Amino acid sequence: MAAQVIDGKAIARQVREEIRREVEDFRARYGIVPGLATVLVGEDPASVSYVTAKNRACRELGMASYHHPLPAETSQEELLALIDRLNRDRQVHGILVQLPLPRHIDENRVLFDIDPNKDVDGFHPVNVGRLMIGAAVFPPCTPAGIQELLIRSGTPIRGAEVVVVGRSNIVGKPIAVMLVQKMDGADATVTICHTRTRNLEEHARRAEILIVAAGRPNAVTGSMIRPGATVIDVGVNRVGTTESGKAKLVGDVEFATACAVAGKITPVPGGVGPMTITMLMRNTLRAAKLSVGATC
């Protein structure tokens, strides 16, 4: 029996409609439009596409977007000066610097200069610390999207055996921290696996929830999955082109073999991806609420 496909697009639409209504209520009550500033250094095609999608989502949900495209040769000092201006701009509630940055710019220095109360990506050390102690203000967007997919797909999390394949600061570590917290939508037992893990297959087959963010196409196959498990595939890998000339995308999980074993699974594309921008919109609204002392 084939696995149930978790439709990230449908769940994202549902969450966005909830956010749109909250934005309307917030604007009516406070007369303030939640605003997101995006900063893009250079013209990397994937980054341009991501930022365009984020600005479009803002407009669709009734938020303001302030885009700041900068040439690739922009100096670190110039970028930091822009961040400083955005930190002080009362119309800007969230700041997002699109990564990766050119090599001559220190990403950590830039991210750490963003006001933690405008850090809607959740990358500032203050927000990482808040996440660690179970008091997250801005949970990182992709992990937050994963958690939302699990909750809204009816996947039991409390007490579940969760295995995360990947230990990045953007996905692997934060989703592990989020799911181990003592709170609703969490309370799981979490194992993190990575490139130095021995017997990865043994760990993976133990998982009731398997989250794969390995950064390699088809790193996990059906033989590594526990029958009936929920599989969340975070990977997006370009492997050639389709007949129409578009990039062919696959995840970190071999979808065909995984479907024959898993109980639920996210597709690529159309799984985790749509949720990431949606959670960014939620964090931007939360930042606007915090700016006026409203309850999030």
Short mmCIF file of C-alpha atoms in Angstrom, two decimals:
data_model
loop_
_atom_site.label_atom_id
_atom_site.label_comp_id
_atom_site.label_asym_id
_atom_site.label_seq_id
_atom_site.Cartn_x
_atom_site.Cartn_y
_atom_site.Cartn_z
CA MET A 1 0.00 0.00 0.00
CA ALA A 2 1.42 3.38 -1.05
CA ALA A 3 2.18 5.99 1.59
CA GLN A 4 -0.15 8.92 2.20
CA VAL A 5 1.41 12.01 0.63
CA ILE A 6 1.49 15.03 2.94
CA ASP A 7 0.45 17.94 0.72
CA GLY A 8 2.62 20.86 1.80
CA LYS A 9 0.99 23.19 -0.69
CA ALA A 10 -2.50 22.57 0.72
CA ILE A 11 -1.37 22.94 4.33
CA ALA A 12 0.55 26.11 3.47
CA ARG A 13 -2.58 27.60 1.88
CA GLN A 14 -4.55 26.82 5.04
CA VAL A 15 -1.95 28.44 7.31
CA ARG A 16 -1.59 31.48 5.02
CA GLU A 17 -5.31 32.11 5.13
CA GLU A 18 -5.10 32.10 8.93
CA ILE A 19 -2.19 34.57 8.78
CA ARG A 20 -4.04 36.80 6.28
CA ARG A 21 -7.00 37.09 8.66
CA GLU A 22 -4.68 37.87 11.59
CA VAL A 23 -2.96 40.58 9.53
CA GLU A 24 -6.34 42.14 8.75
CA ASP A 25 -7.26 42.17 12.44
CA PHE A 26 -3.88 43.60 13.42
CA ARG A 27 -4.07 46.38 10.84
CA ALA A 28 -7.63 47.26 11.88
CA ARG A 29 -6.73 47.40 15.57
CA TYR A 30 -3.36 49.16 15.47
CA GLY A 31 -3.28 50.88 12.07
CA ILE A 32 0.08 49.26 11.39
CA VAL A 33 1.07 47.21 8.35
CA PRO A 34 3.53 44.40 9.20
CA GLY A 35 6.65 45.02 7.12
CA LEU A 36 9.42 42.70 5.93
CA ALA A 37 12.70 44.00 4.53
CA THR A 38 14.58 41.62 2.25
CA VAL A 39 18.22 42.13 1.35
CA LEU A 40 19.78 40.41 -1.67
CA VAL A 41 23.46 40.82 -2.49
CA GLY A 42 24.24 39.75 -6.06
CA GLU A 43 22.04 38.06 -8.63
CA ASP A 44 22.21 34.34 -7.89
CA PRO A 45 19.18 32.95 -9.80
CA ALA A 46 17.98 30.71 -6.96
CA SER A 47 18.29 33.54 -4.43
CA VAL A 48 16.44 35.94 -6.74
CA SER A 49 13.64 33.38 -7.08
CA TYR A 50 13.40 32.86 -3.31
CA VAL A 51 13.30 36.57 -2.52
CA THR A 52 10.72 37.22 -5.23
CA ALA A 53 8.49 34.53 -3.72
CA LYS A 54 8.87 36.02 -0.24
CA ASN A 55 7.93 39.52 -1.40
CA ARG A 56 4.95 38.14 -3.34
CA ALA A 57 3.75 36.28 -0.23
CA CYS A 58 3.89 39.54 1.75
CA ARG A 59 1.66 41.31 -0.75
CA GLU A 60 -0.81 38.41 -0.87
CA LEU A 61 -1.18 38.44 2.91
CA GLY A 62 -1.57 42.20 3.27
CA MET A 63 1.94 42.90 4.51
CA ALA A 64 4.46 45.45 3.23
CA SER A 65 7.67 44.30 1.58
CA TYR A 66 10.77 46.44 1.25
CA HIS A 67 13.29 44.89 -1.09
CA HIS A 68 16.92 46.00 -1.11
CA PRO A 69 18.88 44.53 -4.07
CA LEU A 70 22.60 45.19 -3.84
CA PRO A 71 25.41 44.51 -6.33
CA ALA A 72 27.66 41.53 -5.69
CA GLU A 73 30.62 43.82 -5.02
CA THR A 74 28.86 45.53 -2.08
CA SER A 75 31.29 45.77 0.82
CA GLN A 76 30.63 44.31 4.25
CA GLU A 77 30.65 47.82 5.72
CA GLU A 78 27.98 48.98 3.26
CA LEU A 79 25.80 45.97 4.04
CA LEU A 80 26.15 46.50 7.80
CA ALA A 81 25.21 50.17 7.37
CA LEU A 82 22.00 49.08 5.61
CA ILE A 83 21.23 46.61 8.41
CA ASP A 84 21.69 49.40 10.93
CA ARG A 85 19.20 51.61 9.05
CA LEU A 86 16.67 48.78 8.86
CA ASN A 87 17.08 48.04 12.57
CA ARG A 88 16.05 51.65 13.28
CA ASP A 89 13.23 51.80 10.71
CA ARG A 90 9.90 51.55 12.58
CA GLN A 91 8.05 50.47 9.41
CA VAL A 92 10.29 47.39 9.18
CA HIS A 93 9.34 44.64 11.62
CA GLY A 94 11.31 41.79 10.07
CA ILE A 95 14.69 41.71 8.33
CA LEU A 96 15.79 38.88 6.07
CA VAL A 97 19.24 38.77 4.48
CA GLN A 98 19.16 36.17 1.73
CA LEU A 99 21.94 33.59 2.00
CA PRO A 100 24.47 32.72 0.75
CA LEU A 101 26.35 36.01 0.73
CA PRO A 102 29.42 36.67 -1.44
CA ARG A 103 32.62 35.20 -0.02
CA HIS A 104 34.10 38.55 0.97
CA ILE A 105 31.28 39.11 3.48
CA ASP A 106 31.21 37.43 6.89
CA GLU A 107 27.72 35.92 7.12
CA ASN A 108 27.80 35.59 10.89
CA ARG A 109 28.81 39.22 11.37
CA VAL A 110 25.85 40.31 9.22
CA LEU A 111 23.30 38.00 10.81
CA PHE A 112 24.46 38.87 14.33
CA ASP A 113 24.01 42.60 13.59
CA ILE A 114 20.28 42.19 12.92
CA ASP A 115 18.11 43.29 15.85
CA PRO A 116 17.02 40.00 17.52
CA ASN A 117 13.47 41.37 17.64
CA LYS A 118 13.51 41.71 13.85
CA ASP A 119 15.36 38.45 13.16
CA VAL A 120 12.45 36.62 11.52
CA ASP A 121 14.78 33.90 10.22
CA GLY A 122 15.64 32.96 13.81
CA PHE A 123 19.40 32.85 13.19
CA HIS A 124 20.62 35.41 15.76
CA PRO A 125 22.33 33.84 18.83
CA VAL A 126 19.69 35.40 21.08
CA ASN A 127 16.93 33.63 19.17
CA VAL A 128 18.91 30.39 19.03
CA GLY A 129 19.19 30.59 22.81
CA ARG A 130 15.47 31.24 23.18
CA LEU A 131 14.81 28.19 21.01
CA MET A 132 17.08 26.04 23.15
CA ILE A 133 15.25 26.84 26.39
CA GLY A 134 11.81 26.34 24.88
CA ALA A 135 10.97 30.06 24.67
CA ALA A 136 11.33 30.62 20.93
CA VAL A 137 10.11 33.96 19.60
CA PHE A 138 11.06 33.31 15.99
CA PRO A 139 11.51 29.58 15.36
CA PRO A 140 13.62 28.97 12.22
CA CYS A 141 11.29 28.82 9.26
CA THR A 142 12.02 25.40 7.75
CA PRO A 143 11.98 23.54 11.11
CA ALA A 144 8.80 25.40 12.06
CA GLY A 145 7.28 24.30 8.76
CA ILE A 146 8.25 20.69 9.44
CA GLN A 147 6.64 20.77 12.86
CA GLU A 148 3.48 22.30 11.40
CA LEU A 149 3.31 19.57 8.74
CA LEU A 150 3.56 16.89 11.40
CA ILE A 151 0.86 18.47 13.54
CA ARG A 152 -1.58 19.18 10.72
CA SER A 153 -1.11 15.77 9.12
CA GLY A 154 -2.19 14.16 12.39
CA THR A 155 1.18 12.54 13.05
CA PRO A 156 1.61 11.60 16.74
CA ILE A 157 4.70 13.37 18.08
CA ARG A 158 4.54 13.00 21.89
CA GLY A 159 6.74 10.08 22.88
CA ALA A 160 7.57 9.25 19.27
CA GLU A 161 10.98 8.01 18.19
CA VAL A 162 12.32 10.72 15.86
CA VAL A 163 15.49 10.44 13.81
CA VAL A 164 16.92 13.52 12.10
CA VAL A 165 19.44 12.89 9.32
CA GLY A 166 21.53 16.05 9.09
CA ARG A 167 23.01 18.44 11.66
CA SER A 168 22.94 21.85 9.97
CA ASN A 169 22.28 24.99 11.98
CA ILE A 170 19.38 25.79 9.66
CA VAL A 171 17.42 22.52 9.80
CA GLY A 172 18.91 19.52 11.60
CA LYS A 173 19.88 20.97 14.96
CA PRO A 174 16.89 23.30 15.43
CA ILE A 175 14.21 20.73 14.48
CA ALA A 176 15.78 18.30 16.96
CA VAL A 177 15.67 20.95 19.69
CA MET A 178 12.07 21.88 18.84
CA LEU A 179 10.73 18.33 18.88
CA VAL A 180 12.41 17.40 22.17
CA GLN A 181 10.88 20.32 24.09
CA LYS A 182 8.32 19.67 26.82
CA MET A 183 5.32 21.21 25.06
CA ASP A 184 2.48 20.52 22.67
CA GLY A 185 3.63 19.42 19.23
CA ALA A 186 6.85 18.04 20.70
CA ASP A 187 7.83 15.76 23.63
CA ALA A 188 9.56 13.33 21.27
CA THR A 189 12.69 11.24 21.74
CA VAL A 190 15.16 12.57 19.18
CA THR A 191 18.32 11.14 17.62
CA ILE A 192 20.53 13.21 15.29
CA CYS A 193 22.50 11.35 12.63
CA HIS A 194 25.17 12.78 10.34
CA THR A 195 28.08 11.89 8.05
CA ARG A 196 30.07 10.33 10.89
CA THR A 197 27.18 8.23 12.23
CA ARG A 198 27.88 4.50 12.21
CA ASN A 199 25.05 2.20 11.10
CA LEU A 200 22.82 4.96 9.77
CA GLU A 201 20.40 2.35 8.44
CA GLU A 202 19.93 0.91 11.91
CA HIS A 203 19.09 4.31 13.38
CA ALA A 204 16.79 5.26 10.51
CA ARG A 205 14.78 2.03 10.67
CA ARG A 206 14.03 2.73 14.35
CA ALA A 207 12.30 6.02 13.57
CA GLU A 208 8.57 6.53 13.76
CA ILE A 209 9.25 9.98 12.33
CA LEU A 210 12.22 10.26 9.96
CA ILE A 211 13.35 13.78 8.99
CA VAL A 212 15.93 13.80 6.22
CA ALA A 213 18.04 16.92 5.61
CA ALA A 214 21.21 15.27 4.36
CA GLY A 215 21.87 17.51 1.37
CA ARG A 216 22.36 14.54 -0.96
CA PRO A 217 19.87 13.17 -3.50
CA ASN A 218 18.33 9.82 -2.58
CA ALA A 219 20.47 9.48 0.55
CA VAL A 220 17.68 7.47 2.21
CA THR A 221 15.98 4.56 0.46
CA GLY A 222 12.95 2.47 1.27
CA SER A 223 15.05 -0.26 2.85
CA MET A 224 16.14 2.24 5.54
CA ILE A 225 12.58 3.16 6.58
CA ARG A 226 10.49 1.59 9.33
CA PRO A 227 7.17 0.29 7.93
CA GLY A 228 4.46 2.86 8.55
CA ALA A 229 6.85 5.67 9.51
CA THR A 230 6.23 9.31 8.66
CA VAL A 231 9.01 10.59 6.40
CA ILE A 232 9.74 14.32 6.04
CA ASP A 233 12.05 15.01 3.10
CA VAL A 234 13.73 18.40 3.42
CA GLY A 235 16.13 18.02 0.49
CA VAL A 236 15.91 19.91 -2.79
CA ASN A 237 18.46 18.67 -5.32
CA ARG A 238 18.69 19.63 -8.98
CA VAL A 239 19.49 16.55 -11.07
CA GLY A 240 19.33 17.54 -14.71
CA THR A 241 16.34 18.91 -16.59
CA THR A 242 12.87 17.76 -17.59
CA GLU A 243 11.69 17.39 -21.19
CA SER A 244 10.38 20.94 -21.02
CA GLY A 245 13.80 22.24 -20.01
CA LYS A 246 12.97 22.96 -16.38
CA ALA A 247 15.26 21.84 -13.55
CA LYS A 248 14.43 18.34 -12.34
CA LEU A 249 14.14 18.32 -8.56
CA VAL A 250 14.47 15.34 -6.23
CA GLY A 251 14.68 15.11 -2.47
CA ASP A 252 17.10 13.43 -0.10
CA VAL A 253 14.75 10.42 0.02
CA GLU A 254 14.27 7.98 -2.85
CA PHE A 255 10.57 8.67 -3.21
CA ALA A 256 9.46 5.58 -5.14
CA THR A 257 10.97 3.01 -2.76
CA ALA A 258 10.08 5.06 0.33
CA CYS A 259 6.40 5.23 -0.69
CA ALA A 260 6.20 1.45 -0.65
CA VAL A 261 7.20 1.35 3.03
CA ALA A 262 6.28 4.63 4.74
CA GLY A 263 2.91 5.48 6.20
CA LYS A 264 3.16 9.17 5.28
CA ILE A 265 5.68 11.10 3.22
CA THR A 266 6.30 14.62 1.91
CA PRO A 267 6.97 15.04 -1.81
CA VAL A 268 9.70 17.12 -3.46
CA PRO A 269 8.68 19.62 -4.63
CA GLY A 270 5.44 20.45 -2.84
CA GLY A 271 6.23 19.24 0.67
CA VAL A 272 8.38 21.22 3.09
CA GLY A 273 9.22 24.02 0.63
CA PRO A 274 5.86 25.85 0.64
CA MET A 275 5.86 25.83 4.44
CA THR A 276 9.18 27.66 4.80
CA ILE A 277 7.97 30.96 3.34
CA THR A 278 4.67 30.55 5.17
CA MET A 279 6.47 30.37 8.51
CA LEU A 280 8.50 33.44 7.54
CA MET A 281 5.22 35.30 7.09
CA ARG A 282 4.04 34.10 10.50
CA ASN A 283 7.28 35.30 12.11
CA THR A 284 6.95 38.70 10.42
CA LEU A 285 3.44 39.12 11.80
CA ARG A 286 4.73 38.05 15.22
CA ALA A 287 7.49 40.67 15.03
CA ALA A 288 4.92 43.36 14.24
CA LYS A 289 2.81 42.28 17.21
CA LEU A 290 5.83 42.37 19.52
CA SER A 291 6.61 45.92 18.36
CA VAL A 292 3.35 47.13 19.94
CA GLY A 293 3.36 44.75 22.91
CA ALA A 294 0.52 42.63 21.51
CA THR A 295 0.18 38.94 22.36
CA CYS A 296 1.65 36.66 19.71
#
